[in-house]
Amino acid sequence: MKLLMFKCWNSRWGNIKFPMPLGRVMSLKESFVHGLDEETSASLKFIVLNPKGRIWTMVAGGASVIYTDTCATADPGGKKRALVIGGRIANFTDVAATFNGLIRALKEKETKLKAAQIHIYVRRGGPNYQKGLAKMRMLGEEIGIPIKKV
């Protein structure tokens, strides 16, 4: 059984080990992201609940969308799918700037997204959110994938 290791900033706690839920085994993609998480001070999490699901969620940008859409497009099945990109209202993060990574990743995966009939729904607030949402709307028109603000 693989244990998840969490680095604690409070030295009294040391390293806390949490076992995987009973019967849960990480997929190869999940293990890959977990390995990346162990090597960085950033927080990288990726869990696939249903590899054949039709609704996919992502609460971050950039590289996260590549992993999410790789799974979301792996077995198209001929039915429409939804990719929900969301996040809380940012206090200091320039939302328009953070969408640049998303836009780059979505352009990179355009063919697979179309084949899987992905519809993208975006919800994000914070500094420059209107500019960011406008960039996402223009991307949808440019690559021919429905992208809607929710």
GROMACS .gro file of C-alpha atoms in nm, residues 1-125:
model
  125
    1MET     CA    1   0.000   0.000   0.000
    2LYS     CA    2   0.143   0.336  -0.099
    3LEU     CA    3   0.149   0.606   0.168
    4LEU     CA    4   0.100   0.972   0.090
    5MET     CA    5   0.365   1.187   0.258
    6PHE     CA    6   0.284   1.543   0.355
    7LYS     CA    7   0.558   1.789   0.442
    8CYS     CA    8   0.456   1.990   0.745
    9TRP     CA    9   0.594   2.334   0.813
   10ASN     CA   10   0.547   2.287   1.187
   11SER     CA   11   0.860   2.099   1.299
   12ARG     CA   12   0.678   1.946   1.598
   13TRP     CA   13   0.458   1.748   1.361
   14GLY     CA   14   0.739   1.605   1.149
   15ASN     CA   15   0.634   1.423   0.833
   16ILE     CA   16   0.281   1.291   0.852
   17LYS     CA   17   0.197   0.978   0.656
   18PHE     CA   18  -0.157   0.917   0.534
   19PRO     CA   19  -0.247   0.582   0.380
   20MET     CA   20  -0.439   0.570   0.056
   21PRO     CA   21  -0.813   0.504   0.105
   22LEU     CA   22  -0.896   0.136   0.137
   23GLY     CA   23  -0.867  -0.037  -0.198
   24ARG     CA   24  -0.751   0.279  -0.380
   25VAL     CA   25  -0.460   0.243  -0.621
   26MET     CA   26  -0.314   0.542  -0.807
   27SER     CA   27  -0.326   0.533  -1.185
   28LEU     CA   28  -0.001   0.587  -1.374
   29LYS     CA   29  -0.097   0.949  -1.446
   30GLU     CA   30  -0.186   1.012  -1.082
   31SER     CA   31   0.146   0.858  -0.971
   32PHE     CA   32   0.334   1.077  -1.217
   33VAL     CA   33   0.175   1.396  -1.079
   34HIS     CA   34   0.226   1.272  -0.721
   35GLY     CA   35   0.597   1.228  -0.799
   36LEU     CA   36   0.613   1.584  -0.931
   37ASP     CA   37   0.437   1.704  -0.615
   38GLU     CA   38   0.704   1.544  -0.397
   39GLU     CA   39   0.978   1.733  -0.585
   40THR     CA   40   0.839   2.085  -0.559
   41SER     CA   41   0.724   2.330  -0.296
   42ALA     CA   42   0.414   2.392  -0.510
   43SER     CA   43   0.103   2.184  -0.449
   44LEU     CA   44   0.029   1.949  -0.738
   45LYS     CA   45  -0.273   1.722  -0.696
   46PHE     CA   46  -0.447   1.504  -0.952
   47ILE     CA   47  -0.714   1.243  -0.883
   48VAL     CA   48  -0.920   1.067  -1.148
   49LEU     CA   49  -1.260   0.969  -1.009
   50ASN     CA   50  -1.404   0.824  -1.328
   51PRO     CA   51  -1.176   0.785  -1.631
   52LYS     CA   52  -1.478   0.747  -1.862
   53GLY     CA   53  -1.668   1.040  -1.709
   54ARG     CA   54  -1.827   1.314  -1.916
   55ILE     CA   55  -1.782   1.601  -1.669
   56TRP     CA   56  -1.426   1.704  -1.586
   57THR     CA   57  -1.325   1.973  -1.342
   58MET     CA   58  -1.009   2.173  -1.303
   59VAL     CA   59  -0.951   2.439  -1.042
   60ALA     CA   60  -0.614   2.564  -1.163
   61GLY     CA   61  -0.449   2.658  -1.489
   62GLY     CA   62  -0.149   2.594  -1.709
   63ALA     CA   63  -0.009   2.241  -1.687
   64SER     CA   64  -0.315   2.117  -1.497
   65VAL     CA   65  -0.531   2.147  -1.805
   66ILE     CA   66  -0.296   1.922  -2.002
   67TYR     CA   67  -0.334   1.640  -1.749
   68THR     CA   68  -0.708   1.694  -1.718
   69ASP     CA   69  -0.779   1.703  -2.090
   70THR     CA   70  -0.547   1.408  -2.155
   71CYS     CA   71  -0.779   1.196  -1.938
   72ALA     CA   72  -1.098   1.368  -2.056
   73THR     CA   73  -1.012   1.298  -2.420
   74ALA     CA   74  -0.866   0.947  -2.376
   75ASP     CA   75  -1.185   0.758  -2.467
   76PRO     CA   76  -1.421   0.996  -2.651
   77GLY     CA   77  -1.716   0.754  -2.674
   78GLY     CA   78  -1.913   0.978  -2.911
   79LYS     CA   79  -2.092   1.183  -2.641
   80LYS     CA   80  -2.037   1.547  -2.553
   81ARG     CA   81  -1.822   1.621  -2.250
   82ALA     CA   82  -1.780   1.923  -2.025
   83LEU     CA   83  -1.458   2.066  -1.886
   84VAL     CA   84  -1.533   2.303  -1.598
   85ILE     CA   85  -1.249   2.544  -1.523
   86GLY     CA   86  -1.307   2.728  -1.201
   87GLY     CA   87  -1.152   2.894  -0.905
   88ARG     CA   88  -1.225   3.127  -0.622
   89ILE     CA   89  -1.203   3.503  -0.651
   90ALA     CA   90  -0.835   3.591  -0.658
   91ASN     CA   91  -0.716   3.876  -0.437
   92PHE     CA   92  -0.384   3.952  -0.602
   93THR     CA   93  -0.350   3.714  -0.895
   94ASP     CA   94  -0.387   3.869  -1.240
   95VAL     CA   95  -0.654   3.639  -1.381
   96ALA     CA   96  -0.587   3.745  -1.742
   97ALA     CA   97  -0.221   3.652  -1.700
   98THR     CA   98  -0.298   3.312  -1.546
   99PHE     CA   99  -0.526   3.230  -1.838
  100ASN     CA  100  -0.226   3.251  -2.075
  101GLY     CA  101  -0.110   2.906  -1.962
  102LEU     CA  102  -0.460   2.769  -2.004
  103ILE     CA  103  -0.491   2.917  -2.350
  104ARG     CA  104  -0.156   2.772  -2.456
  105ALA     CA  105  -0.251   2.426  -2.327
  106LEU     CA  106  -0.597   2.431  -2.488
  107LYS     CA  107  -0.446   2.531  -2.824
  108GLU     CA  108  -0.195   2.247  -2.789
  109LYS     CA  109  -0.477   1.994  -2.730
  110GLU     CA  110  -0.727   2.143  -2.977
  111THR     CA  111  -0.757   1.832  -3.198
  112LYS     CA  112  -0.820   1.594  -2.905
  113LEU     CA  113  -1.064   1.837  -2.742
  114LYS     CA  114  -1.267   1.855  -3.062
  115ALA     CA  115  -1.264   1.476  -3.109
  116ALA     CA  116  -1.400   1.434  -2.754
  117GLN     CA  117  -1.669   1.700  -2.820
  118ILE     CA  118  -1.552   1.902  -2.518
  119HIS     CA  119  -1.751   2.208  -2.413
  120ILE     CA  120  -1.561   2.435  -2.174
  121TYR     CA  121  -1.719   2.634  -1.892
  122VAL     CA  122  -1.509   2.896  -1.712
  123ARG     CA  123  -1.569   3.065  -1.377
  124ARG     CA  124  -1.304   3.292  -1.232
  125GLY     CA  125  -1.296   3.626  -1.053
   0.00000   0.00000   0.00000
